[in-house]
Each structure stands twice: as C-alpha cells, then as structure tokens.
C-alpha cells in the first residue's frame, strides 16, 4: 500500500465514545487487509480498533459468522455498529477542529505541510513583533526622565493660570463684540424690512415689461385724444375757423398712433419707437396750444421778462400766419 494514509492504532484501554488518537504511519502489514495498493490519502480503520466501542453485553439474537477455519467470529451486527460509531465520532471531531482552526478538516498530508508552513511563518512574524516591542520597551525604560521640582512646578502652574486669565479676558471681549454686532444686525434687519415696505409702494422693478404698462400707455393716449377734442371745442367757442381749430397732427385710435401700436408686448421695436415719436409730437402740439390759450409763461433764468412774448402771441401767430409742421416738431 501507499504510505500517504493514517492508521488508527490498536488501543483497547480508551473510554467508549472518545475517538482514538491518530498516528501517522508508514506501511502497516495486516493479515486481514487486502493486498491492493492504496493510491489516495485516507483513514484506515483496522478491525481490532472497532472492538474498542463494543458493548460489554451482546444483544440477544446476534448472529455470528463462522470463520474460514470453522471457529466462531465476532457478531456482524456489532462490528457494523462499532464502525459507524467510529465514523460518527471522527466526523464530530473534524467538525470541532474545523470550527476551532477555521481550516476545513480532515487534511491530507500535503495540505498539512502547507498549513504547517503557514503557521510557522505566522509564528515567526509574531516573534519579530515581540522582539520589536521588547526593544521599544527597553529604549523607553532607558530614557532619562526629567522630574520637575516643586518650585518649577509652581512656576509652570502660575504661568498656565496667567494664560488662562488672558484667554478668559479675550473671550469676554469677544462676547461683547459679538453682542454689539448682533445688536447692529438686528437694527439693520429692521431697517431692511422698512426699506422693503417702502420699495413695495413704488411697484416692482420690471413693471416696464408688464402688461399693466401697456394698458397705462393706452389710457394715456385716450387722455391725449380727449384733450385734443376739448381743445378743438374751445377753439370753436372762440369763433376760430374750422380749418384752424386744434387738431393733432397724428391720428390716435385706441392704442395706435398713425397705425403704430404703442404697446410693448408682441410689438416690433422700431414700430414701438415710431409710436412714441408720434405721441411726443402730439404732446408738443398740445403744449403750443396750451401756452397760446392760457396765461402760462415758462420761466427761464437765461431769458429776461421782456423777451417773453405776450400771453396769446404764440397762439395768435399760429392761427393767423402759419402752423408748425409736425415733421419739424419731430426734428426738434
């Protein structure tokens, strides 16, 4: 047989239920074993090893098998029971060994060699760590320790107390500054809230792009148109010829001035600009009429009082001689 296997020794003095101690062995010649060559690593149980787990009393009805020479042998039933008991005990032992060592048992001889080498390396590493710790401990024990005297200790204590007092004073000063900053922050927040309230009274910043702005411009044109109608009515009351009565140079119809819309939404920039120009021209035309028909005289620091024409001279000149051209007003 091959030498890579384990044979259970013939031990009869062990307690039943405890597996026999394994023993690595070489070639074990037995008369009851077959002469075949074993090629794998395994556990061989010799026939005498099973007798360790035999009970003292044999159950009734146990059949015995005669040997080849005619003598009576051990009962077949008890031999099988002892073999199964041995296998069960070995399996349990292997399970315990697997749990304790975290290595699956049983191991073949090659695996045992590998595991042994690994454990040897771990032991060497542990020994090196132990030596390093011991060397460090010896170095620390060999270092000189400077023990402060009582006077030096008191000096260090006073120094630390002074530093503590300085730090406490700095903390108090910082807390005072923090309180002042907090008060200023609250005051600023109060002013900010008041400023927001005042700001909301003037409307949002983006009111120019709002539809309310377009509506306001349309209503402004309506007011200008009503003013033109009022001025025309006043001229008729003053017996002014119809062709010389007040009329706007550019016709206003709803939100349009000469077919150009004054609204900002959904309008071209150039059309909107033209509508504003025409509206400005209408306003200048209304201003000329207002100055010519009232006692209003514009004051100027650069113009003396005698340079200002009489109250109705502008309007009389406009009505008698010529009328300002709208195109010339646009160029002014």
Coordinates of C-alpha atoms in Angstrom, one line a residue:
X1 CA 0.0 0.0 0.0
X2 CA 0.9 3.7 -0.5
X3 CA 2.4 5.4 2.6
X4 CA 0.2 8.5 2.4
X5 CA -2.6 7.5 4.9
X6 CA -3.3 7.3 8.6
X7 CA -3.9 4.1 10.5
X8 CA -5.8 4.0 13.8
X9 CA -3.7 2.3 16.5
X10 CA -5.0 -0.8 18.3
X11 CA -5.9 0.8 21.7
X12 CA -8.4 -1.0 23.9
X13 CA -7.9 1.0 27.1
X14 CA -9.8 4.1 25.9
X15 CA -13.2 5.2 27.1
X16 CA -16.0 4.3 24.7
X17 CA -17.2 7.4 22.7
X18 CA -13.8 9.0 22.5
X19 CA -12.0 8.7 19.2
X20 CA -8.6 7.0 19.2
X21 CA -5.6 9.2 18.8
X22 CA -4.4 9.3 15.2
X23 CA -0.9 8.1 14.4
X24 CA 0.9 8.7 11.1
X25 CA 2.4 5.5 10.0
X26 CA 4.2 4.0 7.1
X27 CA 3.5 0.6 5.7
X28 CA 1.2 -1.4 8.1
X29 CA 1.1 -5.1 7.1
X30 CA -2.2 -6.7 8.3
X31 CA -3.2 -10.2 7.6
X32 CA -6.9 -9.2 7.2
X33 CA -6.3 -6.3 4.7
X34 CA -6.2 -6.9 1.0
X35 CA -3.0 -6.7 -0.9
X36 CA -4.2 -3.9 -3.2
X37 CA -2.1 -0.8 -3.4
X38 CA -3.8 2.4 -2.0
X39 CA -3.2 5.5 -4.1
X40 CA -5.0 8.2 -2.1
X41 CA -4.8 9.8 1.4
X42 CA -7.5 8.3 3.7
X43 CA -8.1 6.9 7.1
X44 CA -7.8 3.1 7.6
X45 CA -9.6 1.5 10.5
X46 CA -8.0 -1.8 11.4
X47 CA -10.5 -4.5 12.6
X48 CA -9.3 -4.6 16.2
X49 CA -10.0 -0.8 16.5
X50 CA -13.7 -1.4 16.2
X51 CA -13.7 -3.6 19.3
X52 CA -13.0 -0.5 21.5
X53 CA -16.6 0.7 21.0
X54 CA -18.1 -2.7 21.6
X55 CA -20.6 -3.0 24.4
X56 CA -19.9 -5.5 27.2
X57 CA -23.1 -7.3 26.7
X58 CA -24.2 -8.6 23.4
X59 CA -27.8 -8.1 22.5
X60 CA -30.0 -11.2 22.1
X61 CA -30.3 -12.8 18.7
X62 CA -27.0 -11.6 17.4
X63 CA -25.9 -13.7 14.6
X64 CA -22.3 -14.9 14.4
X65 CA -20.4 -15.7 11.2
X66 CA -18.1 -18.7 11.3
X67 CA -14.5 -18.1 10.2
X68 CA -12.8 -19.8 7.4
X69 CA -11.2 -22.4 9.7
X70 CA -14.6 -23.3 11.3
X71 CA -14.3 -21.1 14.5
X72 CA -17.0 -18.7 15.6
X73 CA -16.1 -14.9 14.9
X74 CA -17.5 -11.6 16.3
X75 CA -21.1 -10.7 15.6
X76 CA -21.6 -9.0 12.2
X77 CA -24.2 -6.5 13.6
X78 CA -21.9 -5.3 16.4
X79 CA -19.0 -4.9 14.0
X80 CA -21.0 -2.7 11.7
X81 CA -22.4 -0.7 14.7
X82 CA -18.8 -0.1 16.0
X83 CA -17.6 1.1 12.6
X84 CA -20.4 3.6 12.2
X85 CA -19.9 4.9 15.7
X86 CA -16.2 5.4 15.0
X87 CA -17.0 7.3 11.8
X88 CA -19.6 9.5 13.6
X89 CA -17.1 10.3 16.4
X90 CA -14.4 11.2 13.8
X91 CA -16.8 13.4 11.8
X92 CA -17.7 15.2 15.0
X93 CA -14.0 15.7 15.9
X94 CA -13.3 17.0 12.5
X95 CA -16.2 19.5 12.7
X96 CA -14.9 20.8 16.1
X97 CA -11.4 21.0 14.7
X98 CA -12.7 22.9 11.6
X99 CA -14.6 25.4 13.9
X100 CA -11.6 26.0 16.1
X101 CA -8.9 26.3 13.5
X102 CA -11.0 27.8 10.7
X103 CA -9.5 25.2 8.4
X104 CA -11.6 22.5 6.8
X105 CA -10.7 19.1 8.3
X106 CA -9.6 16.4 7.6
X107 CA -6.5 17.4 5.8
X108 CA -4.3 15.4 3.6
X109 CA -0.5 15.2 4.2
X110 CA 0.2 17.8 1.5
X111 CA -2.3 20.3 2.9
X112 CA -1.0 19.7 6.4
X113 CA 2.5 20.6 5.2
X114 CA 1.2 23.8 3.6
X115 CA -0.7 24.7 6.8
X116 CA 2.3 23.9 8.9
X117 CA 4.5 26.2 6.8
X118 CA 1.9 29.0 7.0
X119 CA 1.6 28.6 10.8
X120 CA 5.4 28.7 11.1
X121 CA 5.5 32.0 9.2
X122 CA 2.9 33.5 11.4
X123 CA 4.8 32.3 14.5
X124 CA 7.9 34.0 13.0
X125 CA 6.0 37.2 12.4
X126 CA 4.7 37.2 16.0
X127 CA 8.2 36.6 17.4
X128 CA 9.5 39.5 15.4
X129 CA 6.8 41.7 16.7
X130 CA 7.5 40.6 20.3
X131 CA 11.2 41.4 19.8
X132 CA 10.4 44.8 18.4
X133 CA 8.0 45.6 21.3
X134 CA 10.7 44.4 23.8
X135 CA 13.3 46.6 22.1
X136 CA 11.0 49.6 22.3
X137 CA 10.2 49.0 25.9
X138 CA 13.9 48.7 26.8
X139 CA 14.6 52.0 24.9
X140 CA 11.8 53.8 26.8
X141 CA 13.0 52.4 30.1
X142 CA 16.5 53.6 29.3
X143 CA 15.5 57.2 28.6
X144 CA 16.1 59.7 31.3
X145 CA 13.1 61.3 32.9
X146 CA 13.3 64.9 33.9
X147 CA 11.2 65.3 37.0
X148 CA 10.2 68.9 37.8
X149 CA 11.0 70.2 41.2
X150 CA 8.3 71.8 43.4
X151 CA 9.5 75.3 42.6
X152 CA 9.5 74.6 38.9
X153 CA 6.0 73.0 39.1
X154 CA 4.7 76.1 40.9
X155 CA 6.2 78.4 38.2
X156 CA 4.6 76.4 35.4
X157 CA 1.3 76.4 37.3
X158 CA 1.4 80.2 37.7
X159 CA 2.2 80.6 34.0
X160 CA -0.7 78.5 33.0
X161 CA -3.0 80.4 35.3
X162 CA -1.9 83.7 33.8
X163 CA -2.5 82.3 30.3
X164 CA -5.9 81.1 31.4
X165 CA -6.8 84.6 32.7
X166 CA -5.7 86.2 29.5
X167 CA -7.8 83.8 27.5
X168 CA -10.9 84.4 29.7
X169 CA -10.4 88.2 29.2
X170 CA -10.2 87.7 25.4
X171 CA -13.3 85.6 25.5
X172 CA -15.2 88.3 27.4
X173 CA -14.1 90.9 24.9
X174 CA -15.1 88.7 22.0
X175 CA -18.5 88.1 23.6
X176 CA -19.0 91.9 24.0
X177 CA -18.1 92.4 20.3
X178 CA -20.5 89.6 19.4
X179 CA -23.3 91.3 21.4
X180 CA -22.6 94.6 19.6
X181 CA -22.6 93.0 16.2
X182 CA -25.8 91.2 17.0
X183 CA -27.5 94.4 18.0
X184 CA -26.3 96.1 14.8
X185 CA -27.5 93.2 12.8
X186 CA -31.0 93.4 14.3
X187 CA -31.1 97.1 13.6
X188 CA -30.1 96.5 10.0
X189 CA -32.7 93.8 9.7
X190 CA -35.3 96.2 11.0
X191 CA -34.2 98.9 8.5
X192 CA -34.2 96.4 5.7
X193 CA -37.8 95.4 6.5
X194 CA -38.8 99.0 6.5
X195 CA -37.0 99.6 3.2
X196 CA -38.7 96.6 1.7
X197 CA -42.1 98.1 2.7
X198 CA -41.2 101.4 1.1
X199 CA -39.9 99.7 -2.0
X200 CA -43.1 97.8 -2.5
X201 CA -45.0 101.0 -2.6
X202 CA -43.2 102.0 -5.8
X203 CA -44.1 98.8 -7.6
X204 CA -41.8 96.1 -9.0
X205 CA -38.7 97.0 -11.0
X206 CA -39.8 95.1 -14.0
X207 CA -43.0 97.0 -14.4
X208 CA -41.8 98.2 -17.8
X209 CA -42.2 94.7 -19.2
X210 CA -45.6 94.2 -17.5
X211 CA -48.9 94.3 -19.4
X212 CA -50.0 97.0 -16.9
X213 CA -47.5 99.3 -18.5
X214 CA -49.1 98.7 -21.9
X215 CA -52.5 99.4 -20.5
X216 CA -51.3 102.6 -18.9
X217 CA -49.8 103.8 -22.2
X218 CA -53.1 103.1 -24.0
X219 CA -55.0 105.0 -21.4
X220 CA -52.5 107.9 -21.8
X221 CA -53.3 108.0 -25.5
X222 CA -57.0 108.1 -24.6
X223 CA -56.4 111.1 -22.3
X224 CA -54.4 112.9 -25.0
X225 CA -57.2 112.3 -27.6
X226 CA -59.8 113.7 -25.1
X227 CA -57.6 116.7 -24.6
X228 CA -57.5 117.3 -28.4
X229 CA -61.3 117.1 -28.5
X230 CA -61.5 119.6 -25.7
X231 CA -59.1 122.0 -27.4
X232 CA -61.0 121.7 -30.6
X233 CA -64.2 122.5 -28.8
X234 CA -62.6 125.6 -27.1
X235 CA -61.4 126.9 -30.5
X236 CA -64.9 126.6 -31.9
X237 CA -66.2 128.6 -29.0
X238 CA -63.7 131.3 -29.7
X239 CA -65.0 131.6 -33.3
X240 CA -61.8 130.3 -34.9
X241 CA -62.2 129.0 -38.4
X242 CA -62.7 125.2 -38.6
X243 CA -59.6 124.7 -40.6
X244 CA -57.5 126.5 -38.0
X245 CA -59.1 124.7 -34.9
X246 CA -56.9 122.5 -32.9
X247 CA -56.2 119.0 -34.3
X248 CA -53.5 116.5 -33.5
X249 CA -51.0 116.1 -36.3
X250 CA -51.1 112.3 -35.9
X251 CA -54.3 110.5 -35.5
X252 CA -54.9 108.4 -32.3
X253 CA -57.1 105.4 -32.4
X254 CA -57.2 103.1 -29.3
X255 CA -53.6 102.0 -28.7
X256 CA -52.3 103.2 -32.1
X257 CA -50.8 106.4 -33.3
X258 CA -50.9 106.5 -37.1
X259 CA -51.3 102.7 -37.3
X260 CA -48.3 102.1 -35.0
X261 CA -49.1 100.4 -31.7
X262 CA -47.7 102.0 -28.5
X263 CA -47.8 98.7 -26.5
X264 CA -44.5 96.9 -25.8
X265 CA -45.8 93.4 -25.8
X266 CA -45.8 91.5 -29.1
X267 CA -44.6 94.6 -31.0
X268 CA -41.5 95.3 -33.0
X269 CA -39.0 97.7 -31.5
X270 CA -39.0 100.1 -34.5
X271 CA -42.8 100.3 -34.6
X272 CA -43.0 101.0 -30.9
X273 CA -40.3 103.7 -31.3
X274 CA -42.3 105.4 -34.1
X275 CA -45.4 105.3 -32.0
X276 CA -43.5 107.1 -29.2
X277 CA -42.2 109.7 -31.6
X278 CA -45.6 110.5 -32.9
X279 CA -47.0 110.7 -29.4
X280 CA -44.3 113.1 -28.4
X281 CA -45.1 115.3 -31.4
X282 CA -48.8 115.3 -30.4
X283 CA -47.8 116.4 -26.9
X284 CA -45.7 119.3 -28.3
X285 CA -48.6 120.3 -30.4
X286 CA -50.9 120.3 -27.3
X287 CA -48.2 122.3 -25.4
X288 CA -48.2 125.0 -28.1
X289 CA -52.0 125.3 -27.9
X290 CA -51.9 125.4 -24.1
X291 CA -49.3 128.2 -24.0
X292 CA -51.2 130.2 -26.6
X293 CA -54.5 130.0 -24.8
X294 CA -53.6 130.5 -21.2
X295 CA -51.6 132.9 -19.1
X296 CA -48.9 130.3 -18.5
X297 CA -45.4 131.6 -19.3
X298 CA -42.4 129.3 -18.9
X299 CA -39.8 130.8 -16.6
X300 CA -36.1 130.8 -17.5
X301 CA -33.1 132.3 -15.8
X302 CA -31.4 133.0 -19.1
X303 CA -34.4 134.8 -20.7
X304 CA -35.5 138.1 -19.4
X305 CA -39.1 139.1 -18.9
X306 CA -39.2 141.5 -21.9
X307 CA -38.1 138.7 -24.2
X308 CA -41.1 136.7 -23.5
X309 CA -43.9 137.4 -25.9
X310 CA -47.4 138.3 -24.7
X311 CA -49.7 135.6 -23.5
X312 CA -51.7 135.0 -26.7
X313 CA -49.0 136.0 -29.1
X314 CA -47.9 132.4 -29.8
X315 CA -51.4 131.2 -30.5
X316 CA -52.3 134.3 -32.5
X317 CA -49.3 133.9 -34.6
X318 CA -50.0 130.3 -35.1
X319 CA -53.7 131.0 -36.0
X320 CA -53.0 134.0 -38.2
X321 CA -49.8 133.3 -40.0
X322 CA -48.7 129.7 -40.1
X323 CA -49.0 126.4 -38.3
X324 CA -46.0 124.4 -37.0
X325 CA -45.3 121.5 -39.2
X326 CA -45.4 118.1 -37.5
X327 CA -42.2 117.0 -39.2
X328 CA -40.4 120.0 -37.9
X329 CA -41.6 119.1 -34.4
X330 CA -40.2 115.6 -34.7
X331 CA -36.8 117.0 -35.6
X332 CA -36.7 119.3 -32.5

